[in-house]
Amino acid sequence: MVDIMILFVTTLALVTAGELPFRNTSLSWDDRVNDLINRVTTEEIMVQMSRGGSGPHGGPAPAIPRLKIDPWSWNTECLRGDGDSGNATAFPQALGLAATWSTDVIHKVSEATSIEVRAKYNFFRENKQYGDHKGISCFSPVVNIMRHPLWGRNQETYGEDPLLSGTLAYSFVQGLQGGNPRYVRTNAGCKHMDVHGGPENIPVSRFSFDAKVTERDWRLTFLPAFKKCVEAGTYSFMCSFNRINGIPACGNKKLLTDILRKELGFTGYVVSDQAAIENIIDYHHYTNNSIDTEALCVNAGCNLELSTNLEKPIYFSMLDAIKAGKLSKETVLESAKPLFYTRMKLGEFDPLKMNPYNYLDMSLVQSEDHRQIALVAAKKSFVLLKNNGSFLPLTKRLKKIAVS
Ligand SMILES: *[C@@H]1O[C@H](CO)[C@@H](O)[C@H](O)[C@H]1NC(C)=O
Ligand SMILES: *[C@@H]1O[C@H](CO)[C@@H](O)[C@H](O)[C@H]1NC(C)=O
Ligand SMILES: *[C@@H]1O[C@H](CO)[C@@H](O)[C@H](O)[C@H]1NC(C)=O
Ligand SMILES: *[C@@H]1O[C@H](CO)[C@@H](O)[C@H](O)[C@H]1NC(C)=O
């Protein structure tokens, strides 16, 4: 009897919510995405691709009321818990997690983080709250190779080893995204792509830096961890502030299309780092107007702009770039597809009841389970930097020791 009731309720939900094909769960994802793309105007796509977030100004991507599409927040951090949007379990910073040398710890931490992010999103959505750090699309993990202590935000990386970074990133991505065959719990976004931090041993402004990298070093040092992210199934990457051999990362077709899509087989979306696209004009002086910059980045494969400019993100020049013949409408439509596909896989256009992740609730935030995971991770992250005061009773005759 109970089973019949549940079946009845589910069927009812499918029929009432399924009036447009992009909401029809019997259709393939591709058909649904194509249907949706055919219903939005180029102007609407322009706005959707311009609102990746960034502080209170850049997002969320606005609602499309005539299609009953709600706003969407693309910018949630997820690196070590979800403290940016209120109470959350605080997990050790990424560098500490790397010091655990444990894919199991990383997986548990990212899973717990994802559960809390999703639980809060379910609450926010129910209360119609959209904005900064209120979404389920993550800007994590950070897989930059850290070779010099003076680079900024080193603590967010897994250190200097490409193999370790990639191995941990793989677990982190899978922990965030969850193991459901149909849905993604929260989507990962590996960053910052690429050569951020550079092979050079000289920290300079990461906003205007031109990383000079040989093809060999690029592929052996700066790409392997990103490749592991693709293998783990990440839905997103974030392109970095710097240039790579003269070409800004977010406008770098070799990186974002030839390598990332064609070679590594990535099919998701690329979001620009905060103001990275504006910086192509202001810091790199690589282009000198928004139309050329727009065309450069969209044609290169950057799907979503994370602008700090509320009035006029660079991607607001989309229609002008099309008019000027520098960007094709077809490219724009293709660029928007992974954005809507990701939202679909996160469950946005399906009946709520179909998706088990919609049942994660606020009681999971700072749960005893998650606190225990944080405690274990913290204990395993301890590193003895100096054996001061013979903290470890080691004999002086030992010159070097290896600890595993
Ligand atoms: C959903 O798609 C299926 C398969 O094409 C179709 O049979 C069904 O009528 C559609 N449902 C609605 C509510 O449009
Ligand atoms: C955060 O947790 C504290 C302590 O449990 C509680 O008093 C407070 O109301 C919580 N804040 C929110 C926004 O939930
Ligand atoms: C902008 O760049 C173009 C192409 O590099 C150049 O021809 C033009 O003179 C520049 N305009 C200004 C105002 O600097
Ligand atoms: C180092 O060890 C000495 C002797 O045990 C102690 O007095 C000192 O506080 C320790 N320093 C640190 C930084 O722990």
Short mmCIF file of C-alpha atoms and ligand atoms in Angstrom, two decimals:
data_model
loop_
_atom_site.label_atom_id
_atom_site.label_comp_id
_atom_site.label_asym_id
_atom_site.label_seq_id
_atom_site.Cartn_x
_atom_site.Cartn_y
_atom_site.Cartn_z
CA MET A 1 0.00 0.00 0.00
CA VAL A 2 2.77 2.38 0.97
CA ASP A 3 4.69 1.41 -2.15
CA ILE A 4 1.68 2.13 -4.33
CA MET A 5 1.24 5.54 -2.72
CA ILE A 6 4.88 6.46 -3.30
CA LEU A 7 4.63 5.30 -6.89
CA PHE A 8 1.50 7.38 -7.35
CA VAL A 9 3.10 10.50 -5.88
CA THR A 10 6.25 10.09 -8.00
CA THR A 11 4.25 9.61 -11.19
CA LEU A 12 2.17 12.65 -10.40
CA ALA A 13 5.33 14.70 -9.89
CA LEU A 14 6.74 13.55 -13.22
CA VAL A 15 3.63 14.51 -15.14
CA THR A 16 3.04 17.90 -13.54
CA ALA A 17 6.64 19.01 -13.75
CA GLY A 18 7.24 17.63 -17.21
CA GLU A 19 5.43 20.04 -19.42
CA LEU A 20 8.51 21.09 -21.39
CA PRO A 21 10.86 18.50 -22.91
CA PHE A 22 13.92 19.82 -21.01
CA ARG A 23 12.13 18.78 -17.83
CA ASN A 24 11.07 15.42 -19.21
CA THR A 25 13.08 12.78 -17.37
CA SER A 26 12.26 10.13 -19.98
CA LEU A 27 14.37 11.93 -22.57
CA SER A 28 18.14 11.69 -22.89
CA TRP A 29 20.30 14.38 -21.27
CA ASP A 30 21.40 15.52 -24.73
CA ASP A 31 17.83 15.92 -25.97
CA ARG A 32 16.91 17.84 -22.85
CA VAL A 33 19.90 20.17 -23.07
CA ASN A 34 19.24 20.78 -26.76
CA ASP A 35 15.60 21.53 -26.06
CA LEU A 36 16.54 24.05 -23.40
CA ILE A 37 19.19 25.71 -25.56
CA ASN A 38 16.63 26.11 -28.33
CA ARG A 39 14.27 27.91 -25.97
CA VAL A 40 16.65 30.57 -24.66
CA THR A 41 17.59 33.66 -26.65
CA THR A 42 21.19 34.58 -27.43
CA GLU A 43 20.79 37.53 -25.11
CA GLU A 44 19.70 35.25 -22.28
CA ILE A 45 22.69 33.01 -22.95
CA MET A 46 24.94 36.04 -22.88
CA VAL A 47 23.75 36.91 -19.38
CA GLN A 48 23.93 33.31 -18.20
CA MET A 49 27.55 33.01 -19.39
CA SER A 50 28.48 36.33 -17.74
CA ARG A 51 27.33 35.62 -14.22
CA GLY A 52 29.75 33.11 -12.77
CA GLY A 53 29.78 34.85 -9.41
CA SER A 54 32.54 36.68 -7.60
CA GLY A 55 31.63 38.51 -4.47
CA PRO A 56 28.17 39.97 -4.26
CA HIS A 57 28.48 41.49 -7.73
CA GLY A 58 29.07 38.81 -10.29
CA GLY A 59 26.24 36.41 -9.65
CA PRO A 60 24.05 34.51 -9.44
CA ALA A 61 23.09 33.68 -13.00
CA PRO A 62 19.61 35.22 -13.12
CA ALA A 63 16.28 33.47 -13.37
CA ILE A 64 14.54 32.93 -16.70
CA PRO A 65 10.98 33.34 -15.44
CA ARG A 66 9.12 32.45 -18.64
CA LEU A 67 10.77 28.99 -18.50
CA LYS A 68 10.37 28.80 -14.71
CA ILE A 69 14.14 28.59 -14.36
CA ASP A 70 15.47 29.85 -11.02
CA PRO A 71 18.70 31.78 -10.42
CA TRP A 72 21.83 29.66 -10.16
CA SER A 73 24.87 30.29 -7.95
CA TRP A 74 28.09 29.02 -9.52
CA ASN A 75 30.53 30.11 -6.88
CA THR A 76 30.86 27.97 -3.79
CA GLU A 77 34.32 27.18 -2.51
CA CYS A 78 34.12 23.68 -0.90
CA LEU A 79 37.88 23.44 -0.33
CA ARG A 80 37.81 22.44 3.34
CA GLY A 81 34.21 22.67 4.42
CA ASP A 82 31.61 25.30 3.69
CA GLY A 83 32.32 28.05 6.22
CA ASP A 84 31.63 30.81 3.71
CA SER A 85 27.88 30.36 4.10
CA GLY A 86 27.44 30.04 7.83
CA ASN A 87 27.98 27.13 10.17
CA ALA A 88 29.96 24.25 8.77
CA THR A 89 32.42 21.63 9.92
CA ALA A 90 35.94 23.01 9.48
CA PHE A 91 38.32 20.49 7.94
CA PRO A 92 42.11 20.90 7.71
CA GLN A 93 43.40 23.08 4.90
CA ALA A 94 44.36 21.36 1.62
CA LEU A 95 48.09 21.37 2.31
CA GLY A 96 47.42 19.64 5.62
CA LEU A 97 45.19 17.12 3.88
CA ALA A 98 48.02 16.42 1.46
CA ALA A 99 50.31 15.82 4.42
CA THR A 100 48.05 12.92 5.45
CA TRP A 101 49.14 11.12 2.26
CA SER A 102 45.73 9.50 2.41
CA THR A 103 43.21 9.24 -0.40
CA ASP A 104 40.81 7.83 2.18
CA VAL A 105 41.05 10.95 4.36
CA ILE A 106 40.67 13.21 1.32
CA HIS A 107 37.66 11.27 0.12
CA LYS A 108 35.92 11.39 3.49
CA VAL A 109 36.61 15.10 3.92
CA SER A 110 35.35 16.03 0.46
CA GLU A 111 32.31 13.80 0.87
CA ALA A 112 31.42 15.39 4.21
CA THR A 113 32.01 18.86 2.75
CA SER A 114 29.77 18.05 -0.18
CA ILE A 115 27.01 16.73 2.08
CA GLU A 116 27.04 19.96 4.08
CA VAL A 117 27.12 22.13 0.96
CA ARG A 118 24.21 20.22 -0.51
CA ALA A 119 22.22 20.25 2.74
CA LYS A 120 22.58 24.03 2.96
CA TYR A 121 21.71 24.46 -0.70
CA ASN A 122 18.53 22.45 -0.18
CA PHE A 123 17.65 24.85 2.60
CA PHE A 124 18.58 27.96 0.59
CA ARG A 125 16.62 26.78 -2.43
CA GLU A 126 13.54 26.08 -0.36
CA ASN A 127 13.82 29.61 1.03
CA LYS A 128 14.52 31.13 -2.38
CA GLN A 129 17.97 32.36 -1.36
CA TYR A 130 20.49 32.59 -4.16
CA GLY A 131 23.95 34.12 -4.23
CA ASP A 132 27.50 33.92 -3.06
CA HIS A 133 28.44 30.51 -1.64
CA LYS A 134 24.85 29.33 -1.72
CA GLY A 135 25.20 26.95 -4.66
CA ILE A 136 26.45 23.41 -5.28
CA SER A 137 29.05 24.09 -7.97
CA CYS A 138 32.46 24.09 -6.35
CA PHE A 139 35.71 25.93 -7.01
CA SER A 140 37.75 22.99 -5.68
CA PRO A 141 40.15 21.22 -5.60
CA VAL A 142 43.26 23.35 -6.16
CA VAL A 143 45.83 21.27 -8.00
CA ASN A 144 48.45 23.88 -8.72
CA ILE A 145 52.03 22.81 -8.31
CA MET A 146 53.60 24.76 -5.48
CA ARG A 147 57.32 25.17 -5.72
CA HIS A 148 58.03 28.45 -4.00
CA PRO A 149 56.79 29.48 -0.54
CA LEU A 150 56.20 33.08 -1.57
CA TRP A 151 53.47 32.39 -4.12
CA GLY A 152 50.02 33.37 -2.93
CA ARG A 153 47.53 30.90 -1.50
CA ASN A 154 49.98 28.02 -1.38
CA GLN A 155 48.07 26.53 1.52
CA GLU A 156 45.20 25.70 -0.82
CA THR A 157 47.37 23.37 -2.91
CA TYR A 158 48.51 19.80 -2.34
CA GLY A 159 52.15 20.81 -2.62
CA GLU A 160 54.74 20.39 -5.30
CA ASP A 161 54.34 16.83 -6.46
CA PRO A 162 52.35 16.21 -9.67
CA LEU A 163 51.61 12.57 -8.84
CA LEU A 164 50.48 13.21 -5.27
CA SER A 165 48.42 16.25 -6.34
CA GLY A 166 46.68 14.27 -9.06
CA THR A 167 46.05 11.25 -6.87
CA LEU A 168 44.52 13.34 -4.10
CA ALA A 169 42.57 15.47 -6.56
CA TYR A 170 41.03 12.34 -8.03
CA SER A 171 39.68 11.30 -4.62
CA PHE A 172 38.57 14.82 -3.79
CA VAL A 173 36.61 15.19 -7.05
CA GLN A 174 34.87 11.87 -6.55
CA GLY A 175 34.10 12.64 -2.92
CA LEU A 176 32.52 15.95 -3.87
CA GLN A 177 30.49 14.62 -6.76
CA GLY A 178 29.17 11.47 -5.05
CA GLY A 179 28.50 8.00 -6.43
CA ASN A 180 24.91 8.26 -7.61
CA PRO A 181 24.46 6.80 -11.12
CA ARG A 182 22.10 9.61 -12.18
CA TYR A 183 22.88 12.68 -10.13
CA VAL A 184 25.84 14.72 -8.99
CA ARG A 185 25.75 15.86 -5.35
CA THR A 186 27.99 18.91 -5.80
CA ASN A 187 30.18 19.40 -8.85
CA ALA A 188 33.95 19.78 -8.62
CA GLY A 189 35.97 22.49 -10.36
CA CYS A 190 39.71 21.86 -10.56
CA LYS A 191 41.84 24.97 -10.64
CA HIS A 192 43.74 27.05 -11.62
CA MET A 193 44.45 25.94 -15.13
CA ASP A 194 47.32 26.19 -15.84
CA VAL A 195 51.01 26.73 -14.98
CA HIS A 196 49.73 29.02 -12.22
CA GLY A 197 52.80 29.51 -10.05
CA GLY A 198 55.00 28.97 -13.04
CA PRO A 199 58.19 27.00 -13.52
CA GLU A 200 60.14 30.14 -12.63
CA ASN A 201 61.27 30.35 -9.06
CA ILE A 202 60.43 34.03 -8.76
CA PRO A 203 57.09 34.99 -7.29
CA VAL A 204 55.63 37.90 -9.24
CA SER A 205 52.09 39.17 -9.54
CA ARG A 206 49.93 36.22 -10.38
CA PHE A 207 47.49 38.56 -12.12
CA SER A 208 49.90 39.56 -14.87
CA PHE A 209 52.50 36.80 -14.84
CA ASP A 210 53.59 35.21 -18.11
CA ALA A 211 54.62 31.63 -17.32
CA LYS A 212 57.33 30.44 -19.66
CA VAL A 213 57.05 26.71 -19.82
CA THR A 214 58.55 24.13 -22.11
CA GLU A 215 56.21 21.59 -23.66
CA ARG A 216 57.92 18.86 -21.67
CA ASP A 217 57.64 20.61 -18.30
CA TRP A 218 54.06 21.60 -19.05
CA ARG A 219 53.08 18.00 -19.67
CA LEU A 220 55.16 16.41 -16.93
CA THR A 221 54.59 18.94 -14.17
CA PHE A 222 51.60 21.19 -14.77
CA LEU A 223 49.09 18.99 -16.61
CA PRO A 224 49.07 15.57 -14.88
CA ALA A 225 46.91 16.61 -11.91
CA PHE A 226 44.39 18.23 -14.26
CA LYS A 227 44.34 15.06 -16.31
CA LYS A 228 43.46 13.12 -13.16
CA CYS A 229 40.58 15.53 -12.61
CA VAL A 230 39.20 14.66 -16.04
CA GLU A 231 39.58 10.96 -15.24
CA ALA A 232 37.73 11.49 -11.96
CA GLY A 233 34.85 13.00 -13.93
CA THR A 234 35.04 16.63 -12.84
CA TYR A 235 32.37 18.84 -14.37
CA SER A 236 34.48 21.97 -14.32
CA PHE A 237 37.86 23.64 -14.48
CA MET A 238 38.84 27.19 -13.66
CA CYS A 239 41.28 28.93 -15.99
CA SER A 240 44.00 30.94 -14.29
CA PHE A 241 45.11 34.59 -14.20
CA ASN A 242 48.48 34.12 -15.84
CA ARG A 243 49.61 33.88 -19.44
CA ILE A 244 51.19 30.68 -20.69
CA ASN A 245 53.98 31.38 -23.13
CA GLY A 246 52.42 34.73 -23.94
CA ILE A 247 48.74 33.74 -24.20
CA PRO A 248 46.32 34.36 -21.31
CA ALA A 249 45.06 31.08 -19.86
CA CYS A 250 41.37 32.00 -20.20
CA GLY A 251 41.88 32.93 -23.84
CA ASN A 252 44.20 30.03 -24.59
CA LYS A 253 42.73 27.77 -27.23
CA LYS A 254 45.63 25.37 -27.13
CA LEU A 255 45.00 24.82 -23.41
CA LEU A 256 41.21 24.93 -23.18
CA THR A 257 40.31 23.26 -26.47
CA ASP A 258 43.22 21.37 -27.99
CA ILE A 259 44.57 19.89 -24.78
CA LEU A 260 41.63 19.91 -22.37
CA ARG A 261 38.80 18.93 -24.71
CA LYS A 262 40.38 17.22 -27.70
CA GLU A 263 43.27 15.47 -25.99
CA LEU A 264 41.94 14.82 -22.49
CA GLY A 265 38.31 14.39 -23.53
CA PHE A 266 36.77 16.89 -21.10
CA THR A 267 33.14 17.78 -21.87
CA GLY A 268 32.22 20.08 -18.96
CA TYR A 269 32.56 23.82 -18.47
CA VAL A 270 35.47 26.17 -17.85
CA VAL A 271 34.97 29.18 -15.58
CA SER A 272 37.40 32.09 -15.47
CA ASP A 273 39.17 33.02 -12.26
CA GLN A 274 37.82 36.15 -10.59
CA ALA A 275 38.39 39.06 -13.00
CA ALA A 276 40.84 37.02 -15.08
CA ILE A 277 39.05 38.04 -18.28
CA GLU A 278 39.06 41.75 -17.41
CA ASN A 279 42.74 41.35 -16.58
CA ILE A 280 43.50 40.25 -20.13
CA ILE A 281 42.94 43.90 -21.05
CA ASP A 282 43.99 45.66 -17.83
CA TYR A 283 47.02 43.63 -16.70
CA HIS A 284 48.21 41.65 -19.69
CA HIS A 285 47.41 44.29 -22.35
CA TYR A 286 46.89 41.34 -24.64
CA THR A 287 43.67 42.82 -26.07
CA ASN A 288 42.41 46.36 -25.77
CA ASN A 289 38.61 46.07 -25.98
CA SER A 290 35.86 43.88 -24.67
CA ILE A 291 34.64 42.59 -28.04
CA ASP A 292 38.02 41.11 -28.94
CA THR A 293 38.45 39.77 -25.42
CA GLU A 294 35.02 38.19 -25.47
CA ALA A 295 35.71 36.52 -28.81
CA LEU A 296 39.16 35.38 -27.67
CA CYS A 297 37.87 33.67 -24.53
CA VAL A 298 34.66 32.12 -25.84
CA ASN A 299 36.43 30.85 -28.95
CA ALA A 300 39.22 29.46 -26.77
CA GLY A 301 36.72 27.47 -24.67
CA CYS A 302 35.93 29.51 -21.57
CA ASN A 303 32.21 28.96 -20.91
CA LEU A 304 31.57 31.17 -17.92
CA GLU A 305 32.92 34.52 -16.81
CA LEU A 306 33.60 35.26 -13.17
CA SER A 307 33.58 39.02 -13.30
CA THR A 308 33.88 41.61 -10.58
CA ASN A 309 32.10 44.13 -12.76
CA LEU A 310 28.40 44.25 -11.97
CA GLU A 311 27.53 46.71 -14.73
CA LYS A 312 29.46 45.28 -17.59
CA PRO A 313 31.21 41.93 -17.48
CA ILE A 314 33.31 41.36 -20.61
CA TYR A 315 30.90 38.64 -21.73
CA PHE A 316 28.16 41.27 -22.07
CA SER A 317 29.88 42.06 -25.40
CA MET A 318 28.66 38.75 -26.80
CA LEU A 319 26.03 40.16 -29.17
CA ASP A 320 28.46 42.80 -30.41
CA ALA A 321 31.13 40.18 -30.99
CA ILE A 322 28.64 38.12 -33.01
CA LYS A 323 27.62 41.21 -34.97
CA ALA A 324 31.27 42.00 -35.65
CA GLY A 325 31.74 38.51 -37.04
CA LYS A 326 34.32 37.61 -34.40
CA LEU A 327 32.21 34.99 -32.70
CA SER A 328 29.63 32.63 -34.18
CA LYS A 329 26.23 32.05 -32.68
CA GLU A 330 26.86 28.34 -33.00
CA THR A 331 29.96 28.59 -30.80
CA VAL A 332 27.93 30.49 -28.21
CA LEU A 333 25.20 27.83 -28.16
CA GLU A 334 27.79 25.06 -27.79
CA SER A 335 29.49 27.00 -24.97
CA ALA A 336 26.27 27.28 -23.01
CA LYS A 337 25.40 23.60 -23.20
CA PRO A 338 27.79 22.30 -20.51
CA LEU A 339 26.45 24.93 -18.11
CA PHE A 340 22.88 23.72 -18.44
CA TYR A 341 23.98 20.09 -18.58
CA THR A 342 25.74 20.50 -15.24
CA ARG A 343 22.66 22.08 -13.70
CA MET A 344 20.59 19.21 -15.03
CA LYS A 345 22.92 16.59 -13.54
CA LEU A 346 22.78 18.40 -10.22
CA GLY A 347 19.05 17.82 -10.44
CA GLU A 348 17.73 21.29 -11.12
CA PHE A 349 15.19 20.36 -13.78
CA ASP A 350 14.02 17.03 -12.39
CA PRO A 351 11.22 16.48 -9.89
CA LEU A 352 12.71 17.02 -6.43
CA LYS A 353 11.60 13.61 -5.21
CA MET A 354 13.66 11.76 -7.81
CA ASN A 355 16.94 12.96 -6.39
CA PRO A 356 18.18 11.42 -3.11
CA TYR A 357 20.52 14.38 -2.56
CA ASN A 358 17.50 16.63 -2.11
CA TYR A 359 16.80 14.81 1.16
CA LEU A 360 20.09 15.90 2.76
CA ASP A 361 19.06 18.33 5.46
CA MET A 362 20.53 20.81 7.94
CA SER A 363 20.89 18.18 10.68
CA LEU A 364 23.92 16.91 8.73
CA VAL A 365 25.76 20.21 9.09
CA GLN A 366 28.41 19.88 11.81
CA SER A 367 27.14 16.37 12.60
CA GLU A 368 29.09 14.21 15.01
CA ASP A 369 30.23 12.06 12.07
CA HIS A 370 31.69 15.03 10.28
CA ARG A 371 33.42 16.34 13.41
CA GLN A 372 35.07 12.94 13.81
CA ILE A 373 36.26 13.01 10.20
CA ALA A 374 37.73 16.48 10.80
CA LEU A 375 39.46 15.31 13.97
CA VAL A 376 41.00 12.23 12.33
CA ALA A 377 42.09 14.30 9.33
CA ALA A 378 43.69 16.89 11.61
CA LYS A 379 45.58 14.26 13.59
CA LYS A 380 46.86 12.63 10.41
CA SER A 381 47.93 15.97 8.98
CA PHE A 382 50.51 16.76 11.68
CA VAL A 383 54.02 17.26 10.36
CA LEU A 384 57.11 17.44 12.56
CA LEU A 385 59.12 20.27 11.05
CA LYS A 386 61.91 20.21 13.59
CA ASN A 387 62.78 17.68 16.28
CA ASN A 388 63.02 20.41 18.90
CA GLY A 389 63.98 19.45 22.41
CA SER A 390 64.27 15.79 21.34
CA PHE A 391 60.50 15.54 20.95
CA LEU A 392 61.20 12.23 19.24
CA PRO A 393 63.86 10.35 21.24
CA LEU A 394 66.25 9.86 18.34
CA THR A 395 69.92 9.14 18.84
CA LYS A 396 72.34 11.79 17.63
CA ARG A 397 74.19 9.17 15.55
CA LEU A 398 71.38 9.21 12.97
CA LYS A 399 72.09 11.76 10.27
CA LYS A 400 68.92 11.23 8.24
CA ILE A 401 65.71 9.33 8.82
CA ALA A 402 62.87 8.43 6.51
CA VAL A 403 59.37 8.37 7.96
CA SER A 404 56.38 6.85 6.27
C1 LIG B 1 8.29 12.65 -22.18
O1 LIG B 1 8.95 12.02 -23.22
C2 LIG B 1 8.43 10.77 -23.55
C3 LIG B 1 9.37 10.09 -24.55
O2 LIG B 1 9.50 10.88 -25.69
C4 LIG B 1 7.02 10.93 -24.07
O3 LIG B 1 6.46 9.67 -24.38
C5 LIG B 1 6.17 11.62 -23.02
O4 LIG B 1 4.89 11.92 -23.51
C6 LIG B 1 6.84 12.91 -22.53
N1 LIG B 1 6.14 13.40 -21.37
C7 LIG B 1 5.60 14.61 -21.30
C8 LIG B 1 4.92 14.97 -20.03
O5 LIG B 1 5.67 15.40 -22.22
C1 LIG B 2 25.40 28.33 14.17
O1 LIG B 2 25.60 27.51 15.30
C2 LIG B 2 25.40 28.17 16.53
C3 LIG B 2 25.83 27.22 17.64
O2 LIG B 2 25.23 25.97 17.47
C4 LIG B 2 23.96 28.62 16.62
O3 LIG B 2 23.74 29.30 17.82
C5 LIG B 2 23.64 29.52 15.44
O4 LIG B 2 22.28 29.86 15.46
C6 LIG B 2 23.99 28.85 14.13
N1 LIG B 2 23.85 29.80 13.05
C7 LIG B 2 23.18 29.53 11.97
C8 LIG B 2 23.14 30.61 10.92
O5 LIG B 2 22.62 28.48 11.76
C1 LIG B 3 43.96 47.93 -30.19
O1 LIG B 3 44.62 46.81 -30.70
C2 LIG B 3 44.62 46.75 -32.10
C3 LIG B 3 45.13 45.39 -32.53
O2 LIG B 3 46.26 45.00 -31.79
C4 LIG B 3 45.43 47.91 -32.63
O3 LIG B 3 45.44 47.89 -34.04
C5 LIG B 3 44.80 49.20 -32.14
O4 LIG B 3 45.60 50.31 -32.52
C6 LIG B 3 44.65 49.22 -30.63
N1 LIG B 3 43.86 50.36 -30.23
C7 LIG B 3 44.20 51.14 -29.22
C8 LIG B 3 43.26 52.28 -28.92
O5 LIG B 3 45.18 50.96 -28.54
C1 LIG B 4 62.11 23.74 21.99
O1 LIG B 4 62.54 22.94 23.04
C2 LIG B 4 62.96 23.68 24.18
C3 LIG B 4 63.56 22.71 25.16
O2 LIG B 4 62.70 21.63 25.41
C4 LIG B 4 61.75 24.43 24.74
O3 LIG B 4 62.15 25.23 25.86
C5 LIG B 4 61.19 25.32 23.67
O4 LIG B 4 60.01 25.95 24.12
C6 LIG B 4 60.89 24.52 22.43
N1 LIG B 4 60.51 25.42 21.35
C7 LIG B 4 59.40 25.25 20.64
C8 LIG B 4 59.16 26.22 19.55
O5 LIG B 4 58.63 24.34 20.90
#
